[in-house]
mmCIF file of C-alpha atoms and ligand atoms in Angstrom:
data_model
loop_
_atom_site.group_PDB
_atom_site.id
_atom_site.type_symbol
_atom_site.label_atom_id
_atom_site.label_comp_id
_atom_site.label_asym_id
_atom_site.label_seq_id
_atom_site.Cartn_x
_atom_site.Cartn_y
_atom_site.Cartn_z
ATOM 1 C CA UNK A 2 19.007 14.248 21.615
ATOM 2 C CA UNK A 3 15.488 15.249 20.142
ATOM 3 C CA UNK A 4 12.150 14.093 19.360
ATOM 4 C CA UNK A 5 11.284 10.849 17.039
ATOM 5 C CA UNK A 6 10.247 12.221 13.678
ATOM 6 C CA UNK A 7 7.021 10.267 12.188
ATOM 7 C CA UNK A 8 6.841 11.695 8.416
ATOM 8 C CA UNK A 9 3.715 10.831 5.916
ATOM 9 C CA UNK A 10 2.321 12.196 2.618
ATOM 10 C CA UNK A 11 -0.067 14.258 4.160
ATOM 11 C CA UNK A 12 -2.440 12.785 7.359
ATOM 12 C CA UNK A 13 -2.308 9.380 7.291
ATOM 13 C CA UNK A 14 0.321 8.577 9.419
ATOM 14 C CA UNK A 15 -1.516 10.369 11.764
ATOM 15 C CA UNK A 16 -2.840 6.588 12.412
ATOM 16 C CA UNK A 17 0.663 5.688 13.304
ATOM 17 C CA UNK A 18 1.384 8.383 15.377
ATOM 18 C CA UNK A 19 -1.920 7.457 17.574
ATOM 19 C CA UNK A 20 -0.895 4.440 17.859
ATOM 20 C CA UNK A 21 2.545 5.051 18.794
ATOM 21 C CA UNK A 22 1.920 7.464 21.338
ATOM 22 C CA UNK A 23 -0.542 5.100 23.131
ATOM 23 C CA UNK A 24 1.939 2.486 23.621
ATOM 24 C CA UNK A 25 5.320 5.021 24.423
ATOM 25 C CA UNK A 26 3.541 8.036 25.726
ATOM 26 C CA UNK A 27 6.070 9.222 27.315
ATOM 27 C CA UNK A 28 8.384 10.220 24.387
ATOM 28 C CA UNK A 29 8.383 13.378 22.317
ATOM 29 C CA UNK A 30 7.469 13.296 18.168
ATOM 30 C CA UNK A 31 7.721 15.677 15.863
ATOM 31 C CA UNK A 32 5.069 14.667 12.752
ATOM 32 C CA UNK A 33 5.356 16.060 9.271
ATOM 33 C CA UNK A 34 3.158 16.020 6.298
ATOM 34 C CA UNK A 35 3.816 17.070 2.941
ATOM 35 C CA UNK A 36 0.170 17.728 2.854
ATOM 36 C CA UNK A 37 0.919 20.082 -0.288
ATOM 37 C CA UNK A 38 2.212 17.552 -2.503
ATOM 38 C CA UNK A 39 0.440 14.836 -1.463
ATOM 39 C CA UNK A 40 -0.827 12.193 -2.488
ATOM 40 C CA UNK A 41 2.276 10.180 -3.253
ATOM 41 C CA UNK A 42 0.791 6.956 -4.183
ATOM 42 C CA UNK A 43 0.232 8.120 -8.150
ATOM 43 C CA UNK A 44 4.112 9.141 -8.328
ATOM 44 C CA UNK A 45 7.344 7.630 -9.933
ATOM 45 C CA UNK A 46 9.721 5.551 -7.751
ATOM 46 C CA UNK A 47 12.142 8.844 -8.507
ATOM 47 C CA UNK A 48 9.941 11.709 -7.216
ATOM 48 C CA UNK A 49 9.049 9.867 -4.491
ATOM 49 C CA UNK A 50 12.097 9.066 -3.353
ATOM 50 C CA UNK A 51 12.960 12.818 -3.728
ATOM 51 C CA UNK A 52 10.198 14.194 -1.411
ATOM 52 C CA UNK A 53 10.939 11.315 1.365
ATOM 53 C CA UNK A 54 14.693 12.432 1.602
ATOM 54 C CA UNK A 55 13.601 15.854 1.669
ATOM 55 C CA UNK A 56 11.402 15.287 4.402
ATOM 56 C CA UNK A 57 13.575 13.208 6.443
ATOM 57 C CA UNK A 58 16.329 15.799 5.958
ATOM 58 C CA UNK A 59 14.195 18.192 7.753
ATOM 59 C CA UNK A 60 13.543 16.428 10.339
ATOM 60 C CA UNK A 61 17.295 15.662 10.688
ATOM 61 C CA UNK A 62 17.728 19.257 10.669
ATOM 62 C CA UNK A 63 15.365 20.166 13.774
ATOM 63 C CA UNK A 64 16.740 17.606 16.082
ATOM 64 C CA UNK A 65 15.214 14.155 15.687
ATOM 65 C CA UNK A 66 18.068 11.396 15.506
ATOM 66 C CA UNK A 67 15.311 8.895 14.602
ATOM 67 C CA UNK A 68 12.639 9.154 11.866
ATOM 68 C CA UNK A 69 9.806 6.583 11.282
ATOM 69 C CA UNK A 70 8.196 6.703 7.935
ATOM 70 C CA UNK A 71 4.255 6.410 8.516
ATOM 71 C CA UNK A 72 3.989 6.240 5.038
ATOM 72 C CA UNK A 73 3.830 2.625 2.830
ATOM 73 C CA UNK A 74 4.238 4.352 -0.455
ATOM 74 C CA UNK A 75 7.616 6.019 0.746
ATOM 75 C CA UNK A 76 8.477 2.395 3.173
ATOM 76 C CA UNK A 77 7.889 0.914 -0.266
ATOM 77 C CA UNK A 78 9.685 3.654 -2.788
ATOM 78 C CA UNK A 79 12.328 5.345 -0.723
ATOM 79 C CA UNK A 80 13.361 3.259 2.550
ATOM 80 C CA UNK A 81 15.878 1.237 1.414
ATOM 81 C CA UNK A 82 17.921 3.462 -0.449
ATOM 82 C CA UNK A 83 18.074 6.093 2.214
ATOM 83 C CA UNK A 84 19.396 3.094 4.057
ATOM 84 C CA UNK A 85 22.103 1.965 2.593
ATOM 85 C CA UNK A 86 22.988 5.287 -0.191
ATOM 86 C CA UNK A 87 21.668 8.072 1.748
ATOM 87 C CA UNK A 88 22.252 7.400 6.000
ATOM 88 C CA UNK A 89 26.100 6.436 5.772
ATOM 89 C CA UNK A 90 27.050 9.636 4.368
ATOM 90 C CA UNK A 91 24.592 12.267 5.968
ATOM 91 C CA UNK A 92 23.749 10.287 9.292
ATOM 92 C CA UNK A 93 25.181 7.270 10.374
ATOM 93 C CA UNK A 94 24.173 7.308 14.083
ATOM 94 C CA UNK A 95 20.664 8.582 12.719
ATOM 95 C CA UNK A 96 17.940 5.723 11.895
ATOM 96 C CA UNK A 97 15.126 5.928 8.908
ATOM 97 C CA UNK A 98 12.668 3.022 9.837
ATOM 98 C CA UNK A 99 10.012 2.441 7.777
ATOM 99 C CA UNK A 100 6.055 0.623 8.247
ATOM 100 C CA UNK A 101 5.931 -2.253 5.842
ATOM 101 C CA UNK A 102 8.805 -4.338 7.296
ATOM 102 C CA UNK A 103 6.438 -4.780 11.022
ATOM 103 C CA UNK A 104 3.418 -5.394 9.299
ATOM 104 C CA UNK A 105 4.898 -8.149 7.003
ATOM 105 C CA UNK A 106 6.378 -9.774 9.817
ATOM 106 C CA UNK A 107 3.645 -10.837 11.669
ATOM 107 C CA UNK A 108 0.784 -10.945 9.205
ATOM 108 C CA UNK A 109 0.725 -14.150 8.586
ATOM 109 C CA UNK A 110 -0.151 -15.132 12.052
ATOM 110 C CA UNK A 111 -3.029 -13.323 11.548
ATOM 111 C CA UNK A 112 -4.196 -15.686 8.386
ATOM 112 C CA UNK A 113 -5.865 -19.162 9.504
ATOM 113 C CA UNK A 114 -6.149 -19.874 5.262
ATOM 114 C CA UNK A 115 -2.904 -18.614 4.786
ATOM 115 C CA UNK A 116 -4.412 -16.406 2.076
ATOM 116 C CA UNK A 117 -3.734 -12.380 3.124
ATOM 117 C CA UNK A 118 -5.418 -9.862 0.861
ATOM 118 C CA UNK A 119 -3.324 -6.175 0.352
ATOM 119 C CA UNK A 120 -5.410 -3.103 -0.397
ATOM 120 C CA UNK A 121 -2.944 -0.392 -0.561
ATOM 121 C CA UNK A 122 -1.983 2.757 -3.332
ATOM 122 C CA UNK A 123 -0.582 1.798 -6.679
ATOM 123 C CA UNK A 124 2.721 3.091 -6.217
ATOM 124 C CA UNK A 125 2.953 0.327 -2.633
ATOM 125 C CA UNK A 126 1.356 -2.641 -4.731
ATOM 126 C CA UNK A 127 3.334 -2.144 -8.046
ATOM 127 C CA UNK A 128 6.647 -2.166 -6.295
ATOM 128 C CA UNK A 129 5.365 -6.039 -4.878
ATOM 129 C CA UNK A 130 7.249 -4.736 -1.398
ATOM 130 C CA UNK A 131 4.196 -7.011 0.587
ATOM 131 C CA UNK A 132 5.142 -10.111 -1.849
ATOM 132 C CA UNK A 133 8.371 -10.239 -1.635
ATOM 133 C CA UNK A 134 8.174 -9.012 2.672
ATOM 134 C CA UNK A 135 5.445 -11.550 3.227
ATOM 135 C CA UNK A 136 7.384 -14.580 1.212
ATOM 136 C CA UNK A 137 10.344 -13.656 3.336
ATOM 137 C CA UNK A 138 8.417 -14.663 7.373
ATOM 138 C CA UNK A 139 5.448 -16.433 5.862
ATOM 139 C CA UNK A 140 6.190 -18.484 2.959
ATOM 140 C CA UNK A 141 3.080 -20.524 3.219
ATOM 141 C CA UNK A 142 0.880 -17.526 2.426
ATOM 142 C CA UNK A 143 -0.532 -16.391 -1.061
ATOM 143 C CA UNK A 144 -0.824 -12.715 -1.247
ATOM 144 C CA UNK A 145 -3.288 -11.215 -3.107
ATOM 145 C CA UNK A 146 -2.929 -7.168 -3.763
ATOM 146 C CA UNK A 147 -5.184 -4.506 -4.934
ATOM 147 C CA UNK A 148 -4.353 -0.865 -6.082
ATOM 148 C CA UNK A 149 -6.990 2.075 -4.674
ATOM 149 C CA UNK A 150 -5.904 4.632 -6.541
ATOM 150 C CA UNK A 151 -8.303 7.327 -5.204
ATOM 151 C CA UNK A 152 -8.653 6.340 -1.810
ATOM 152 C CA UNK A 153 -6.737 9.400 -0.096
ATOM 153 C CA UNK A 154 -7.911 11.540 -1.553
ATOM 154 C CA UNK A 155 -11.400 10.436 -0.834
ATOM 155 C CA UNK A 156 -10.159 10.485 2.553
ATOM 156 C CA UNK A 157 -8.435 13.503 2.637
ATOM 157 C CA UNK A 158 -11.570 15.414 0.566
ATOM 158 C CA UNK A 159 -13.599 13.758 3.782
ATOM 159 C CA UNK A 160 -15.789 12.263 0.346
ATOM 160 C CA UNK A 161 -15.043 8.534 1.693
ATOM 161 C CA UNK A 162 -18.168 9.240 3.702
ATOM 162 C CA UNK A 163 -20.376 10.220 0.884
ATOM 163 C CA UNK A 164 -22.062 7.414 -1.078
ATOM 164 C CA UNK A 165 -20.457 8.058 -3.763
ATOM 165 C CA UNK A 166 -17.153 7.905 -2.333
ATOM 166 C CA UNK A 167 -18.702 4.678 -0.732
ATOM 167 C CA UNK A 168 -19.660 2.927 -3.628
ATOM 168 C CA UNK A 169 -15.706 3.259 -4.666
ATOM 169 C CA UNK A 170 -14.414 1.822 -1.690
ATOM 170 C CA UNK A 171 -17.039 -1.011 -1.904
ATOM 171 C CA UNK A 172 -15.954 -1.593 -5.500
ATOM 172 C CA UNK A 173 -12.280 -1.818 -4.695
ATOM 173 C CA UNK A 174 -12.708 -3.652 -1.755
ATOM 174 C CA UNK A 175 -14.966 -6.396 -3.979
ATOM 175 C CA UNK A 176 -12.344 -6.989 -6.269
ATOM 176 C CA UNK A 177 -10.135 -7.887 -3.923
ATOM 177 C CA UNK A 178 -12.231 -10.352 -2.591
ATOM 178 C CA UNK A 179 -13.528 -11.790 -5.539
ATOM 179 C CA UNK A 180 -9.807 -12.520 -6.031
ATOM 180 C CA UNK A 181 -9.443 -15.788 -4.109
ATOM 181 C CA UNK A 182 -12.343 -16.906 -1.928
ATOM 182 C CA UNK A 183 -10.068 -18.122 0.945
ATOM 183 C CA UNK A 184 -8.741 -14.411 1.946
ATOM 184 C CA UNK A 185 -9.519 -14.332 5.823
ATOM 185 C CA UNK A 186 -7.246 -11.684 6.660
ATOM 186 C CA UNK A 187 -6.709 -7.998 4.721
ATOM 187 C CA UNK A 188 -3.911 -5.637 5.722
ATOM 188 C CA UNK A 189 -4.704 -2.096 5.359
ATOM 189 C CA UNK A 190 -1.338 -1.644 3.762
ATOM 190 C CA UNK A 191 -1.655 2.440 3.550
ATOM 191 C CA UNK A 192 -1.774 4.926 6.455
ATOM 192 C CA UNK A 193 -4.965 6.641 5.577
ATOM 193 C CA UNK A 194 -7.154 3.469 6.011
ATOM 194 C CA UNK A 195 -7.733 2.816 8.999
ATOM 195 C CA UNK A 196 -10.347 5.377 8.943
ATOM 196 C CA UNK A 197 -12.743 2.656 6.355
ATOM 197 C CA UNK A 198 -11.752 -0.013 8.953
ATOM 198 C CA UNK A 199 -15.374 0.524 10.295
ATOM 199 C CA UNK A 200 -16.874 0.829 6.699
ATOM 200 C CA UNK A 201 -14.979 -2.173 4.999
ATOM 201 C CA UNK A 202 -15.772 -4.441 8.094
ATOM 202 C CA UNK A 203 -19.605 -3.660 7.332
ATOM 203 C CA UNK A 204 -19.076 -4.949 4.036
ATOM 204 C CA UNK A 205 -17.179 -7.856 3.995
ATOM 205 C CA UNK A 206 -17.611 -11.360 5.655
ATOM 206 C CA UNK A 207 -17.895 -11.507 9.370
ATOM 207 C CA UNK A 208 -14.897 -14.167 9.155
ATOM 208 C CA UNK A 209 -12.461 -11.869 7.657
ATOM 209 C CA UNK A 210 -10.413 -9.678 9.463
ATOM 210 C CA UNK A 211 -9.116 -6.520 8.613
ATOM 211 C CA UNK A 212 -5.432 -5.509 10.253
ATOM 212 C CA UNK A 213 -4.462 -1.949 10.305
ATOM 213 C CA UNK A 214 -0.852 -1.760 10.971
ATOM 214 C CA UNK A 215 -0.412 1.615 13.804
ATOM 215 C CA UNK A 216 -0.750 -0.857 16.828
ATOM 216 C CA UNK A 217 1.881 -3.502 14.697
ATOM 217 C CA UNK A 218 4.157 -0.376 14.134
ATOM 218 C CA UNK A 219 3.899 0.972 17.786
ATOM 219 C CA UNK A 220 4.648 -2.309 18.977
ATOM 220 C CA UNK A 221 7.436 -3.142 17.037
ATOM 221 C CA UNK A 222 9.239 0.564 17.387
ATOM 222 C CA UNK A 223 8.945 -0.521 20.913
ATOM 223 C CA UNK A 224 10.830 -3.788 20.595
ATOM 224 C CA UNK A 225 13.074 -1.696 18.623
ATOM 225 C CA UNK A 226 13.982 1.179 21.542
ATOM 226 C CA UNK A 227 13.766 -1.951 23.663
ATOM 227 C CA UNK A 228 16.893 -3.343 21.813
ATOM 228 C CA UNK A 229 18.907 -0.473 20.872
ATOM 229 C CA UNK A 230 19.350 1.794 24.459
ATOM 230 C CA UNK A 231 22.194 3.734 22.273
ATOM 231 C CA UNK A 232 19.024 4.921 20.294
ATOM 232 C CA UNK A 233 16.359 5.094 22.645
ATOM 233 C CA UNK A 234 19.054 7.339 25.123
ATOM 234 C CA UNK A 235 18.839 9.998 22.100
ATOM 235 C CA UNK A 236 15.170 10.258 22.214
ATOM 236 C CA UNK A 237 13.940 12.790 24.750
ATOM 237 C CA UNK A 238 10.902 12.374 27.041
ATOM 238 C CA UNK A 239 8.711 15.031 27.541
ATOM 239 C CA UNK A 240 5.402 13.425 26.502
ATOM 240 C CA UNK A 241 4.805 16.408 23.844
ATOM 241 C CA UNK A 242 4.196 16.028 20.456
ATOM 242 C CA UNK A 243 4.678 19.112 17.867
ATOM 243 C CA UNK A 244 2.940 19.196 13.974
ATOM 244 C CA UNK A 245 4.498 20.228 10.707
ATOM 245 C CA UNK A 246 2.886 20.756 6.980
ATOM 246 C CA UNK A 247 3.653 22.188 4.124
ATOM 247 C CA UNK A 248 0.133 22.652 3.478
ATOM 248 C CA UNK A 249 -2.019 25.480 5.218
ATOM 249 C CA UNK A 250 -1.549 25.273 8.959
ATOM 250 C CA UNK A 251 -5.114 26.274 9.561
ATOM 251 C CA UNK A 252 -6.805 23.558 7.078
ATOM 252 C CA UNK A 253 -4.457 20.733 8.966
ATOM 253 C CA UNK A 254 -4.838 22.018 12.673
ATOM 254 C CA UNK A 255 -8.999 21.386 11.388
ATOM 255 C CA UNK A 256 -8.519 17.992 9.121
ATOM 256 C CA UNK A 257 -6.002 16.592 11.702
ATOM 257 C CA UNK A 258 -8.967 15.709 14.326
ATOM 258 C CA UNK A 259 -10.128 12.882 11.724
ATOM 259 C CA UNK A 260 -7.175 11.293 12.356
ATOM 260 C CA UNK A 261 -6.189 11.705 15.562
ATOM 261 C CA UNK A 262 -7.492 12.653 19.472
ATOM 262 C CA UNK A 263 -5.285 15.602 19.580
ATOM 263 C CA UNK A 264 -5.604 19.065 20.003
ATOM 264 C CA UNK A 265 -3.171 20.219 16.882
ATOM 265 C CA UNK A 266 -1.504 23.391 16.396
ATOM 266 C CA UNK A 267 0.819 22.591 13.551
ATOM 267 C CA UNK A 268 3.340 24.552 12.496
ATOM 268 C CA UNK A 269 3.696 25.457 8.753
ATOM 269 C CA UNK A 270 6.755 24.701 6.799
ATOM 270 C CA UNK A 271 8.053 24.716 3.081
ATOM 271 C CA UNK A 272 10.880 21.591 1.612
HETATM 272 N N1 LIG B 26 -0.361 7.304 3.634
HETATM 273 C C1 LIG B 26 0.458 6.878 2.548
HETATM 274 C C2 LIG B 26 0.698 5.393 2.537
HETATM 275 O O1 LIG B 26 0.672 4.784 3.589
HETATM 276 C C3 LIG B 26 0.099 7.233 1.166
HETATM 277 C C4 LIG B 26 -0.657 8.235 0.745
HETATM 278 C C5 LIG B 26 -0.379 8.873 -0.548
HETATM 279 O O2 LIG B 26 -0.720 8.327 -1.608
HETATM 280 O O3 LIG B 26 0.163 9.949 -0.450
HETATM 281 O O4 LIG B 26 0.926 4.834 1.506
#
């Protein structure tokens, strides 16, 4: 038994976690960033898939029998070959889910045009993992994607709040729109954004809506746990929730409160 593992690239799946813990509170996570090698978003299908095994490994290793990736870049680049090449050998009561495969699912609901813009990192929107999700549930709906290459680490710099870190976001989030005029709905298809919900809602159309996926994902997880009592008997509930980065403890125990209502005391670790 042991605590559900969330893993991310460095804080965004903070998001998730918040999200996750609101709706099953009474569970216990274990988080961990690989806050020194992030961001992930710019790397090769290969290197990402690396880290993410490495990661998921570790939190094998101290106790969690269940690890969510709160990360679209390694949902996109690594999920589905820790699947089916990586889980039968090293864990097959363990389970890797990932966040892309809940947000898909439901997103077209969300679309009244049927027209669902993507902003996400380049590594998420060149491996077409919202295309060929969203074709699978909504068939109906065009998808329209857009890479923001330096959008962590605006957010992680804390520059996303400068003008000039602004006038990116603006610019990225134009494009997109200027796509297709019909886009009513845009998923924030990477961890990190949900803190420019605020900002991008100021500066796009009242009548489109901008999704962020934790509450999707914390729903879903708990449809999941729902389903599978063999799985949700191995998680333990305590209610606590314990941090781990391979970055500085110190600089994420400060940088964490962006992302989350939590008092953190992380725990520093190397992969
Ligand atoms: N938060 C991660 C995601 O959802 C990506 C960040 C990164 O580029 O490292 O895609």
């Amino acid at each position: 038994m042991g605590p559900i593992g969330i893993f991310d690239s460095g804080y965004g799946g903070l998001t998730i976690l918040s999200d996750i813990r609101k709706r099953l509170p009474n569970y216990d996570y274990l988080y961990l960033g690989d806050n020194a090698r992030a961001p992930y978003g710019t790397r090769s299908f290969d290197v990402v898939y690396d880290y993410t095994l490495q990661a998921v490994n570790e939190l094998f290793d101290r106790g969690c029998e269940m690890v969510i990736l709160a990360c679209n870049t390694a949902s996109a680049k690594a999920l589905r070959t820790i699947q089916q090449n990586d889980l039968p050998k090293t864990g097959p009561e363990k389970r890797v889910l990932g966040v892309i495969r809940p947000s898909t699912e439901i997103i077209g609901q969300f679309s009244a045009t049927k027209s669902i813009g993507v902003l996400a990192t380049p590594g998420t929107v060149a491996s077409k993992s919202y295309e060929i999700e969203i074709s699978k549930f909504s068939p109906q709906c065009k998808v329209y994607q857009h890479a923001c290459p330096s959008w962590v680490t605006l957010i992680e710099s804390n520059e996303h709040q400068t003008e000039a870190g602004k006038g990116i976001i603006r610019q990225d989030v134009e494009i997109l729109m200027d796509s297709n005029d019909a886009i009513d709905t845009i998923i924030l298809g990477c961890t990190h954004y949900p803190v420019l919900k605020d900002y991008i809602e100021s500066i796009v159309p009242t009548s489109v809506q901008i999704v962020a996926q934790g509450k999707i994902v914390a729903d879903s997880l708990a449809d999941y746990l729902n389903r599978h009592p063999w799985m949700d008997e191995k998680c333990t509930k305590g209610g606590s929730v314990r941090f781990l980065t391979t970055e500085s403890s110190e600089e994420f125990n400060q940088n964490a409160s962006n992302y989350i209502d939590a008092t953190v005391n992380s725990l520093h670790i190397t992969l």
